[in-house]
Amino acid sequence: QPNSTLIGHRVYIEMNQEASMTRANRRFATALLLLLAGAAATPAQAQLSGDGYLFKQPTAVFSVFGGWALPRASGDVFDFVSDELTLSSGDFGAVTGGLDVAVRITPRLDLTFGFDASASREQSEYREWLGADDLPIIQDTEFSRRSLTAGLRLHLLPRGKAVSQLVWVPAAFSPWVGGGAGLTWYRFEQQGEFVDYETFDIFEDQFISDGNGPMAYLSGGVDVSLAPSWIMTLQGRYSWASSEMDRDWIGFDNIDLAGLQATVGFGFRF
């Protein structure tokens, strides 16, 4: 018959082994949970560093932009220089640049303020006239515009999502439409040789007109997120404006200051 002492000793050993295995399993489970918690905490800490989103919803965006401005170039003065000189409406297109600030009013509506400027300079000659030396009669024409504007911008899709009170995730892109009003300053200048249509003499001179007038505009575009705080804005804008001709251009109708503008901008959210 088996020795009862031996049997009891074996039972004791087996129980200790089971207890040791249970403790080992617990230690393994605890280590596994700690490892998983550490792995989960790593991206959370990286996200809290600002990589991928911001700690708060931005209240404003400051942007600088550049692009191309194409004036409509219609009316008396443009018809005159296009008929008499080798100029066309496309010759008044110019590089444009400026800055704007968009202040958030509601989650989708901004109040905007902007400034932009453009200037073209083109050499021309008379279409039907030559000088006494049979050389072209040449002049330079410069047309510049500057505008200050204020308006509203409506975002058609959400610009981002608040995950919590401390985390705001920007959308990849946000299309918008806008409109507003402002003031436009202009300068129209010609310098060089001209024909006196009464005596047919050729003379050198400079003709200048400058002034300002109210303007209105409609615009549309899309904001593209480059980073949590940085965006790229593609924008198209059409503006309407005019002003009186003065000084050396008496007798001409108001100068047309309307035109199209296409720009690319880079902005900082704050």
PDB file of C-alpha atoms in Angstrom:
ATOM      1  CA  GLN A   1       0.000   0.000   0.000  1.00  0.00           C
ATOM      2  CA  PRO A   2       1.237   3.477  -0.728  1.00  0.00           C
ATOM      3  CA  ASN A   3       2.817   5.405   2.048  1.00  0.00           C
ATOM      4  CA  SER A   4       0.424   8.118   3.211  1.00  0.00           C
ATOM      5  CA  THR A   5       3.282  10.462   4.049  1.00  0.00           C
ATOM      6  CA  LEU A   6       4.660  10.177   0.521  1.00  0.00           C
ATOM      7  CA  ILE A   7       1.251  10.804  -1.003  1.00  0.00           C
ATOM      8  CA  GLY A   8       0.746  13.881   1.122  1.00  0.00           C
ATOM      9  CA  HIS A   9       4.180  15.178   0.158  1.00  0.00           C
ATOM     10  CA  ARG A  10       3.389  14.756  -3.550  1.00  0.00           C
ATOM     11  CA  VAL A  11       0.055  16.556  -3.126  1.00  0.00           C
ATOM     12  CA  TYR A  12       1.854  19.364  -1.351  1.00  0.00           C
ATOM     13  CA  ILE A  13       4.426  19.632  -4.156  1.00  0.00           C
ATOM     14  CA  GLU A  14       1.726  19.654  -6.848  1.00  0.00           C
ATOM     15  CA  MET A  15      -0.226  22.346  -5.010  1.00  0.00           C
ATOM     16  CA  ASN A  16       2.915  24.471  -4.699  1.00  0.00           C
ATOM     17  CA  GLN A  17       3.617  23.976  -8.407  1.00  0.00           C
ATOM     18  CA  GLU A  18       0.072  25.013  -9.304  1.00  0.00           C
ATOM     19  CA  ALA A  19       0.372  28.065  -7.047  1.00  0.00           C
ATOM     20  CA  SER A  20       3.726  28.923  -8.615  1.00  0.00           C
ATOM     21  CA  MET A  21       2.212  28.586 -12.097  1.00  0.00           C
ATOM     22  CA  THR A  22      -0.709  30.783 -11.062  1.00  0.00           C
ATOM     23  CA  ARG A  23       1.650  33.441  -9.715  1.00  0.00           C
ATOM     24  CA  ALA A  24       3.721  33.231 -12.922  1.00  0.00           C
ATOM     25  CA  ASN A  25       0.606  33.573 -15.029  1.00  0.00           C
ATOM     26  CA  ARG A  26      -0.433  36.596 -13.026  1.00  0.00           C
ATOM     27  CA  ARG A  27       2.990  38.142 -13.423  1.00  0.00           C
ATOM     28  CA  PHE A  28       2.885  37.448 -17.186  1.00  0.00           C
ATOM     29  CA  ALA A  29      -0.610  38.929 -17.497  1.00  0.00           C
ATOM     30  CA  THR A  30       0.438  41.985 -15.498  1.00  0.00           C
ATOM     31  CA  ALA A  31       3.540  42.473 -17.649  1.00  0.00           C
ATOM     32  CA  LEU A  32       1.456  42.073 -20.812  1.00  0.00           C
ATOM     33  CA  LEU A  33      -1.059  44.672 -19.608  1.00  0.00           C
ATOM     34  CA  LEU A  34       1.750  47.083 -18.730  1.00  0.00           C
ATOM     35  CA  LEU A  35       3.313  46.548 -22.168  1.00  0.00           C
ATOM     36  CA  LEU A  36       0.002  47.182 -23.920  1.00  0.00           C
ATOM     37  CA  ALA A  37      -0.626  50.248 -21.788  1.00  0.00           C
ATOM     38  CA  GLY A  38       2.820  51.575 -22.642  1.00  0.00           C
ATOM     39  CA  ALA A  39       2.238  50.976 -26.346  1.00  0.00           C
ATOM     40  CA  ALA A  40      -1.093  52.796 -26.147  1.00  0.00           C
ATOM     41  CA  ALA A  41       0.439  55.647 -24.186  1.00  0.00           C
ATOM     42  CA  THR A  42       3.189  56.221 -26.762  1.00  0.00           C
ATOM     43  CA  PRO A  43       0.966  57.490 -29.625  1.00  0.00           C
ATOM     44  CA  ALA A  44      -1.195  59.346 -27.118  1.00  0.00           C
ATOM     45  CA  GLN A  45       1.856  61.223 -25.864  1.00  0.00           C
ATOM     46  CA  ALA A  46       2.945  61.884 -29.467  1.00  0.00           C
ATOM     47  CA  GLN A  47      -0.520  63.262 -30.244  1.00  0.00           C
ATOM     48  CA  LEU A  48      -0.518  65.454 -27.163  1.00  0.00           C
ATOM     49  CA  SER A  49       2.715  66.958 -28.433  1.00  0.00           C
ATOM     50  CA  GLY A  50       0.651  68.606 -31.188  1.00  0.00           C
ATOM     51  CA  ASP A  51       1.476  66.147 -33.989  1.00  0.00           C
ATOM     52  CA  GLY A  52      -1.737  65.813 -35.989  1.00  0.00           C
ATOM     53  CA  TYR A  53      -3.949  68.298 -34.233  1.00  0.00           C
ATOM     54  CA  LEU A  54      -4.087  71.388 -32.059  1.00  0.00           C
ATOM     55  CA  PHE A  55      -4.810  71.865 -28.373  1.00  0.00           C
ATOM     56  CA  LYS A  56      -7.677  74.233 -29.201  1.00  0.00           C
ATOM     57  CA  GLN A  57      -9.878  75.319 -32.071  1.00  0.00           C
ATOM     58  CA  PRO A  58      -8.149  78.198 -33.929  1.00  0.00           C
ATOM     59  CA  THR A  59      -9.737  81.635 -33.656  1.00  0.00           C
ATOM     60  CA  ALA A  60      -8.013  83.265 -36.667  1.00  0.00           C
ATOM     61  CA  VAL A  61      -5.828  82.638 -39.716  1.00  0.00           C
ATOM     62  CA  PHE A  62      -3.146  84.992 -41.039  1.00  0.00           C
ATOM     63  CA  SER A  63      -2.194  84.442 -44.703  1.00  0.00           C
ATOM     64  CA  VAL A  64       0.075  85.827 -47.404  1.00  0.00           C
ATOM     65  CA  PHE A  65      -0.722  85.130 -51.049  1.00  0.00           C
ATOM     66  CA  GLY A  66       0.424  85.708 -54.599  1.00  0.00           C
ATOM     67  CA  GLY A  67      -0.890  85.047 -58.064  1.00  0.00           C
ATOM     68  CA  TRP A  68      -2.152  86.698 -61.221  1.00  0.00           C
ATOM     69  CA  ALA A  69      -4.541  89.645 -61.644  1.00  0.00           C
ATOM     70  CA  LEU A  70      -6.326  90.191 -64.950  1.00  0.00           C
ATOM     71  CA  PRO A  71      -8.202  93.525 -65.204  1.00  0.00           C
ATOM     72  CA  ARG A  72     -11.325  93.656 -67.338  1.00  0.00           C
ATOM     73  CA  ALA A  73      -9.773  96.732 -69.032  1.00  0.00           C
ATOM     74  CA  SER A  74     -12.908  98.075 -70.704  1.00  0.00           C
ATOM     75  CA  GLY A  75     -14.110 101.648 -71.208  1.00  0.00           C
ATOM     76  CA  ASP A  76     -12.860 104.862 -72.793  1.00  0.00           C
ATOM     77  CA  VAL A  77      -9.234 104.942 -71.751  1.00  0.00           C
ATOM     78  CA  PHE A  78      -8.564 101.273 -72.497  1.00  0.00           C
ATOM     79  CA  ASP A  79     -10.389 101.481 -75.830  1.00  0.00           C
ATOM     80  CA  PHE A  80      -8.314 104.538 -76.741  1.00  0.00           C
ATOM     81  CA  VAL A  81      -4.925 103.004 -75.974  1.00  0.00           C
ATOM     82  CA  SER A  82      -5.917  99.702 -77.614  1.00  0.00           C
ATOM     83  CA  ASP A  83      -7.135 101.384 -80.809  1.00  0.00           C
ATOM     84  CA  GLU A  84      -4.245 103.836 -81.171  1.00  0.00           C
ATOM     85  CA  LEU A  85      -1.428 101.796 -79.651  1.00  0.00           C
ATOM     86  CA  THR A  86      -0.258  98.200 -79.874  1.00  0.00           C
ATOM     87  CA  LEU A  87      -1.928  97.275 -76.567  1.00  0.00           C
ATOM     88  CA  SER A  88      -4.705  94.838 -75.691  1.00  0.00           C
ATOM     89  CA  SER A  89      -6.624  94.058 -72.514  1.00  0.00           C
ATOM     90  CA  GLY A  90      -4.346  91.087 -71.794  1.00  0.00           C
ATOM     91  CA  ASP A  91      -1.321  93.407 -71.601  1.00  0.00           C
ATOM     92  CA  PHE A  92      -2.654  94.804 -68.314  1.00  0.00           C
ATOM     93  CA  GLY A  93      -2.460  91.455 -66.540  1.00  0.00           C
ATOM     94  CA  ALA A  94       0.049  91.484 -63.697  1.00  0.00           C
ATOM     95  CA  VAL A  95       1.489  89.599 -60.768  1.00  0.00           C
ATOM     96  CA  THR A  96      -0.458  90.323 -57.601  1.00  0.00           C
ATOM     97  CA  GLY A  97       0.251  89.779 -53.930  1.00  0.00           C
ATOM     98  CA  GLY A  98      -1.128  90.615 -50.543  1.00  0.00           C
ATOM     99  CA  LEU A  99      -2.213  89.410 -47.134  1.00  0.00           C
ATOM    100  CA  ASP A 100      -5.430  88.744 -45.286  1.00  0.00           C
ATOM    101  CA  VAL A 101      -6.721  87.878 -41.835  1.00  0.00           C
ATOM    102  CA  ALA A 102      -9.765  85.667 -41.229  1.00  0.00           C
ATOM    103  CA  VAL A 103     -11.345  85.862 -37.769  1.00  0.00           C
ATOM    104  CA  ARG A 104     -13.703  83.046 -36.778  1.00  0.00           C
ATOM    105  CA  ILE A 105     -17.251  84.182 -35.902  1.00  0.00           C
ATOM    106  CA  THR A 106     -18.974  80.782 -35.915  1.00  0.00           C
ATOM    107  CA  PRO A 107     -17.696  77.267 -36.705  1.00  0.00           C
ATOM    108  CA  ARG A 108     -18.244  77.958 -40.429  1.00  0.00           C
ATOM    109  CA  LEU A 109     -18.288  81.761 -40.774  1.00  0.00           C
ATOM    110  CA  ASP A 110     -15.293  84.148 -40.791  1.00  0.00           C
ATOM    111  CA  LEU A 111     -14.897  87.906 -40.855  1.00  0.00           C
ATOM    112  CA  THR A 112     -12.055  88.737 -43.264  1.00  0.00           C
ATOM    113  CA  PHE A 113      -9.780  91.724 -43.832  1.00  0.00           C
ATOM    114  CA  GLY A 114      -7.370  91.938 -46.753  1.00  0.00           C
ATOM    115  CA  PHE A 115      -4.909  94.006 -48.747  1.00  0.00           C
ATOM    116  CA  ASP A 116      -3.612  93.330 -52.251  1.00  0.00           C
ATOM    117  CA  ALA A 117      -1.646  95.159 -54.941  1.00  0.00           C
ATOM    118  CA  SER A 118      -0.751  94.646 -58.585  1.00  0.00           C
ATOM    119  CA  ALA A 119       1.046  96.643 -61.292  1.00  0.00           C
ATOM    120  CA  SER A 120       1.651  96.123 -65.010  1.00  0.00           C
ATOM    121  CA  ARG A 121       4.094  97.944 -67.267  1.00  0.00           C
ATOM    122  CA  GLU A 122       4.030  97.481 -71.039  1.00  0.00           C
ATOM    123  CA  GLN A 123       5.849  99.133 -73.922  1.00  0.00           C
ATOM    124  CA  SER A 124       3.820 100.025 -77.009  1.00  0.00           C
ATOM    125  CA  GLU A 125       3.913 102.002 -80.242  1.00  0.00           C
ATOM    126  CA  TYR A 126       1.401 103.728 -82.514  1.00  0.00           C
ATOM    127  CA  ARG A 127      -0.373 101.393 -84.901  1.00  0.00           C
ATOM    128  CA  GLU A 128      -0.811 103.874 -87.784  1.00  0.00           C
ATOM    129  CA  TRP A 129       2.008 106.377 -87.274  1.00  0.00           C
ATOM    130  CA  LEU A 130       5.774 106.427 -87.664  1.00  0.00           C
ATOM    131  CA  GLY A 131       8.272 109.096 -86.749  1.00  0.00           C
ATOM    132  CA  ALA A 132       9.996 111.356 -89.281  1.00  0.00           C
ATOM    133  CA  ASP A 133      12.876 108.878 -89.226  1.00  0.00           C
ATOM    134  CA  ASP A 134      10.462 106.053 -90.083  1.00  0.00           C
ATOM    135  CA  LEU A 135      10.982 104.564 -86.620  1.00  0.00           C
ATOM    136  CA  PRO A 136       8.149 103.535 -84.279  1.00  0.00           C
ATOM    137  CA  ILE A 137       6.725 106.124 -81.874  1.00  0.00           C
ATOM    138  CA  ILE A 138       7.225 104.368 -78.534  1.00  0.00           C
ATOM    139  CA  GLN A 139       5.750 104.863 -75.061  1.00  0.00           C
ATOM    140  CA  ASP A 140       5.410 102.952 -71.773  1.00  0.00           C
ATOM    141  CA  THR A 141       2.036 102.383 -70.109  1.00  0.00           C
ATOM    142  CA  GLU A 142       1.795 101.551 -66.398  1.00  0.00           C
ATOM    143  CA  PHE A 143      -1.394 100.524 -64.600  1.00  0.00           C
ATOM    144  CA  SER A 144      -1.415  99.746 -60.876  1.00  0.00           C
ATOM    145  CA  ARG A 145      -4.126  98.921 -58.346  1.00  0.00           C
ATOM    146  CA  ARG A 146      -4.244  98.526 -54.555  1.00  0.00           C
ATOM    147  CA  SER A 147      -7.246  97.405 -52.520  1.00  0.00           C
ATOM    148  CA  LEU A 148      -8.342  97.242 -48.896  1.00  0.00           C
ATOM    149  CA  THR A 149     -11.278  94.903 -48.269  1.00  0.00           C
ATOM    150  CA  ALA A 150     -13.536  93.533 -45.542  1.00  0.00           C
ATOM    151  CA  GLY A 151     -15.956  90.676 -46.015  1.00  0.00           C
ATOM    152  CA  LEU A 152     -17.451  87.375 -44.901  1.00  0.00           C
ATOM    153  CA  ARG A 153     -16.326  83.835 -45.728  1.00  0.00           C
ATOM    154  CA  LEU A 154     -18.651  80.837 -45.402  1.00  0.00           C
ATOM    155  CA  HIS A 155     -17.112  77.360 -45.181  1.00  0.00           C
ATOM    156  CA  LEU A 156     -19.269  74.769 -46.912  1.00  0.00           C
ATOM    157  CA  LEU A 157     -17.889  71.833 -44.883  1.00  0.00           C
ATOM    158  CA  PRO A 158     -16.672  71.568 -41.262  1.00  0.00           C
ATOM    159  CA  ARG A 159     -13.121  72.891 -40.898  1.00  0.00           C
ATOM    160  CA  GLY A 160     -12.268  70.346 -38.243  1.00  0.00           C
ATOM    161  CA  LYS A 161     -13.551  68.293 -35.329  1.00  0.00           C
ATOM    162  CA  ALA A 162     -13.217  68.806 -31.579  1.00  0.00           C
ATOM    163  CA  VAL A 163     -12.304  65.423 -30.089  1.00  0.00           C
ATOM    164  CA  SER A 164     -12.327  66.843 -26.566  1.00  0.00           C
ATOM    165  CA  GLN A 165     -11.979  70.188 -24.836  1.00  0.00           C
ATOM    166  CA  LEU A 166      -8.226  70.026 -25.441  1.00  0.00           C
ATOM    167  CA  VAL A 167      -7.989  68.462 -28.909  1.00  0.00           C
ATOM    168  CA  TRP A 168      -9.112  69.866 -32.296  1.00  0.00           C
ATOM    169  CA  VAL A 169      -8.389  67.918 -35.499  1.00  0.00           C
ATOM    170  CA  PRO A 170      -8.313  70.014 -38.734  1.00  0.00           C
ATOM    171  CA  ALA A 171     -10.066  68.729 -41.850  1.00  0.00           C
ATOM    172  CA  ALA A 172      -7.906  67.800 -44.831  1.00  0.00           C
ATOM    173  CA  PHE A 173      -9.625  70.473 -46.923  1.00  0.00           C
ATOM    174  CA  SER A 174     -12.421  73.011 -46.536  1.00  0.00           C
ATOM    175  CA  PRO A 175     -14.135  74.691 -49.533  1.00  0.00           C
ATOM    176  CA  TRP A 176     -15.641  78.138 -49.000  1.00  0.00           C
ATOM    177  CA  VAL A 177     -17.365  81.081 -50.676  1.00  0.00           C
ATOM    178  CA  GLY A 178     -17.148  84.735 -49.731  1.00  0.00           C
ATOM    179  CA  GLY A 179     -17.930  88.305 -50.577  1.00  0.00           C
ATOM    180  CA  GLY A 180     -17.380  91.818 -49.348  1.00  0.00           C
ATOM    181  CA  ALA A 181     -16.528  95.411 -50.155  1.00  0.00           C
ATOM    182  CA  GLY A 182     -13.673  97.845 -49.871  1.00  0.00           C
ATOM    183  CA  LEU A 183     -11.737 100.660 -51.498  1.00  0.00           C
ATOM    184  CA  THR A 184      -9.461 100.531 -54.558  1.00  0.00           C
ATOM    185  CA  TRP A 185      -6.684 102.984 -55.458  1.00  0.00           C
ATOM    186  CA  TYR A 186      -5.293 103.167 -58.975  1.00  0.00           C
ATOM    187  CA  ARG A 187      -2.643 104.924 -61.050  1.00  0.00           C
ATOM    188  CA  PHE A 188      -2.662 105.032 -64.855  1.00  0.00           C
ATOM    189  CA  GLU A 189       0.457 106.547 -66.440  1.00  0.00           C
ATOM    190  CA  GLN A 190       1.867 106.868 -69.954  1.00  0.00           C
ATOM    191  CA  GLN A 191       5.325 108.215 -70.695  1.00  0.00           C
ATOM    192  CA  GLY A 192       7.174 108.506 -74.001  1.00  0.00           C
ATOM    193  CA  GLU A 193       6.485 109.925 -77.478  1.00  0.00           C
ATOM    194  CA  PHE A 194       3.025 110.981 -78.675  1.00  0.00           C
ATOM    195  CA  VAL A 195       1.350 112.425 -81.775  1.00  0.00           C
ATOM    196  CA  ASP A 196      -0.406 115.795 -81.755  1.00  0.00           C
ATOM    197  CA  TYR A 197      -3.453 115.056 -83.912  1.00  0.00           C
ATOM    198  CA  GLU A 198      -3.893 118.755 -84.785  1.00  0.00           C
ATOM    199  CA  THR A 199      -0.361 119.527 -86.003  1.00  0.00           C
ATOM    200  CA  PHE A 200       0.849 115.915 -86.457  1.00  0.00           C
ATOM    201  CA  ASP A 201       3.959 116.840 -84.497  1.00  0.00           C
ATOM    202  CA  ILE A 202       5.644 114.239 -82.319  1.00  0.00           C
ATOM    203  CA  PHE A 203       6.421 115.264 -78.746  1.00  0.00           C
ATOM    204  CA  GLU A 204       7.596 113.712 -75.501  1.00  0.00           C
ATOM    205  CA  ASP A 205       5.332 113.879 -72.461  1.00  0.00           C
ATOM    206  CA  GLN A 206       3.906 112.109 -69.432  1.00  0.00           C
ATOM    207  CA  PHE A 207       0.171 111.618 -68.769  1.00  0.00           C
ATOM    208  CA  ILE A 208      -1.051 110.562 -65.309  1.00  0.00           C
ATOM    209  CA  SER A 209      -4.383 109.842 -63.680  1.00  0.00           C
ATOM    210  CA  ASP A 210      -4.821 108.513 -60.151  1.00  0.00           C
ATOM    211  CA  GLY A 211      -7.640 108.212 -57.676  1.00  0.00           C
ATOM    212  CA  ASN A 212      -9.784 105.759 -55.770  1.00  0.00           C
ATOM    213  CA  GLY A 213     -13.263 104.297 -55.726  1.00  0.00           C
ATOM    214  CA  PRO A 214     -15.481 101.800 -53.867  1.00  0.00           C
ATOM    215  CA  MET A 215     -15.317  98.156 -54.823  1.00  0.00           C
ATOM    216  CA  ALA A 216     -17.302  94.955 -54.225  1.00  0.00           C
ATOM    217  CA  TYR A 217     -16.202  91.379 -54.755  1.00  0.00           C
ATOM    218  CA  LEU A 218     -17.236  87.725 -54.758  1.00  0.00           C
ATOM    219  CA  SER A 219     -14.738  84.949 -54.112  1.00  0.00           C
ATOM    220  CA  GLY A 220     -14.408  81.220 -53.713  1.00  0.00           C
ATOM    221  CA  GLY A 221     -11.671  78.826 -52.767  1.00  0.00           C
ATOM    222  CA  VAL A 222     -10.486  75.886 -50.715  1.00  0.00           C
ATOM    223  CA  ASP A 223      -8.239  75.610 -47.654  1.00  0.00           C
ATOM    224  CA  VAL A 224      -5.895  72.612 -47.695  1.00  0.00           C
ATOM    225  CA  SER A 225      -4.258  71.518 -44.425  1.00  0.00           C
ATOM    226  CA  LEU A 226      -0.486  71.148 -44.701  1.00  0.00           C
ATOM    227  CA  ALA A 227       0.082  70.697 -40.950  1.00  0.00           C
ATOM    228  CA  PRO A 228      -2.001  71.308 -37.815  1.00  0.00           C
ATOM    229  CA  SER A 229      -1.157  75.032 -37.830  1.00  0.00           C
ATOM    230  CA  TRP A 230      -0.479  75.598 -41.541  1.00  0.00           C
ATOM    231  CA  ILE A 231      -2.819  75.751 -44.529  1.00  0.00           C
ATOM    232  CA  MET A 232      -2.598  76.416 -48.253  1.00  0.00           C
ATOM    233  CA  THR A 233      -5.438  78.428 -49.801  1.00  0.00           C
ATOM    234  CA  LEU A 234      -6.415  78.362 -53.478  1.00  0.00           C
ATOM    235  CA  GLN A 235      -8.656  81.334 -54.258  1.00  0.00           C
ATOM    236  CA  GLY A 236     -10.436  83.002 -57.147  1.00  0.00           C
ATOM    237  CA  ARG A 237     -11.950  86.483 -56.813  1.00  0.00           C
ATOM    238  CA  TYR A 238     -13.856  88.804 -59.120  1.00  0.00           C
ATOM    239  CA  SER A 239     -14.186  92.455 -58.151  1.00  0.00           C
ATOM    240  CA  TRP A 240     -16.187  95.396 -59.455  1.00  0.00           C
ATOM    241  CA  ALA A 241     -14.849  98.969 -59.126  1.00  0.00           C
ATOM    242  CA  SER A 242     -14.393 102.203 -61.052  1.00  0.00           C
ATOM    243  CA  SER A 243     -13.068 105.713 -60.471  1.00  0.00           C
ATOM    244  CA  GLU A 244     -12.917 109.068 -62.182  1.00  0.00           C
ATOM    245  CA  MET A 245     -10.094 109.922 -64.566  1.00  0.00           C
ATOM    246  CA  ASP A 246      -8.351 113.144 -63.583  1.00  0.00           C
ATOM    247  CA  ARG A 247      -5.426 115.464 -64.254  1.00  0.00           C
ATOM    248  CA  ASP A 248      -4.199 114.719 -67.801  1.00  0.00           C
ATOM    249  CA  TRP A 249      -7.187 112.593 -68.839  1.00  0.00           C
ATOM    250  CA  ILE A 250     -10.027 115.088 -68.576  1.00  0.00           C
ATOM    251  CA  GLY A 251     -13.031 114.215 -70.725  1.00  0.00           C
ATOM    252  CA  PHE A 252     -12.692 110.433 -70.414  1.00  0.00           C
ATOM    253  CA  ASP A 253     -15.343 108.311 -68.705  1.00  0.00           C
ATOM    254  CA  ASN A 254     -14.589 106.576 -65.407  1.00  0.00           C
ATOM    255  CA  ILE A 255     -11.752 104.080 -65.565  1.00  0.00           C
ATOM    256  CA  ASP A 256     -12.790 100.445 -65.162  1.00  0.00           C
ATOM    257  CA  LEU A 257     -11.015  98.818 -62.209  1.00  0.00           C
ATOM    258  CA  ALA A 258     -12.894  95.497 -62.281  1.00  0.00           C
ATOM    259  CA  GLY A 259     -11.170  92.201 -62.880  1.00  0.00           C
ATOM    260  CA  LEU A 260     -10.347  88.631 -61.982  1.00  0.00           C
ATOM    261  CA  GLN A 261      -7.713  87.471 -59.512  1.00  0.00           C
ATOM    262  CA  ALA A 262      -6.378  83.929 -58.999  1.00  0.00           C
ATOM    263  CA  THR A 263      -3.996  83.333 -56.085  1.00  0.00           C
ATOM    264  CA  VAL A 264      -2.267  80.737 -53.930  1.00  0.00           C
ATOM    265  CA  GLY A 265      -1.744  81.585 -50.268  1.00  0.00           C
ATOM    266  CA  PHE A 266      -0.117  80.100 -47.177  1.00  0.00           C
ATOM    267  CA  GLY A 267      -1.652  80.739 -43.786  1.00  0.00           C
ATOM    268  CA  PHE A 268      -0.993  80.146 -40.094  1.00  0.00           C
ATOM    269  CA  ARG A 269      -3.799  79.173 -37.718  1.00  0.00           C
ATOM    270  CA  PHE A 270      -3.728  80.633 -34.227  1.00  0.00           C
TER     271      PHE A 270
END
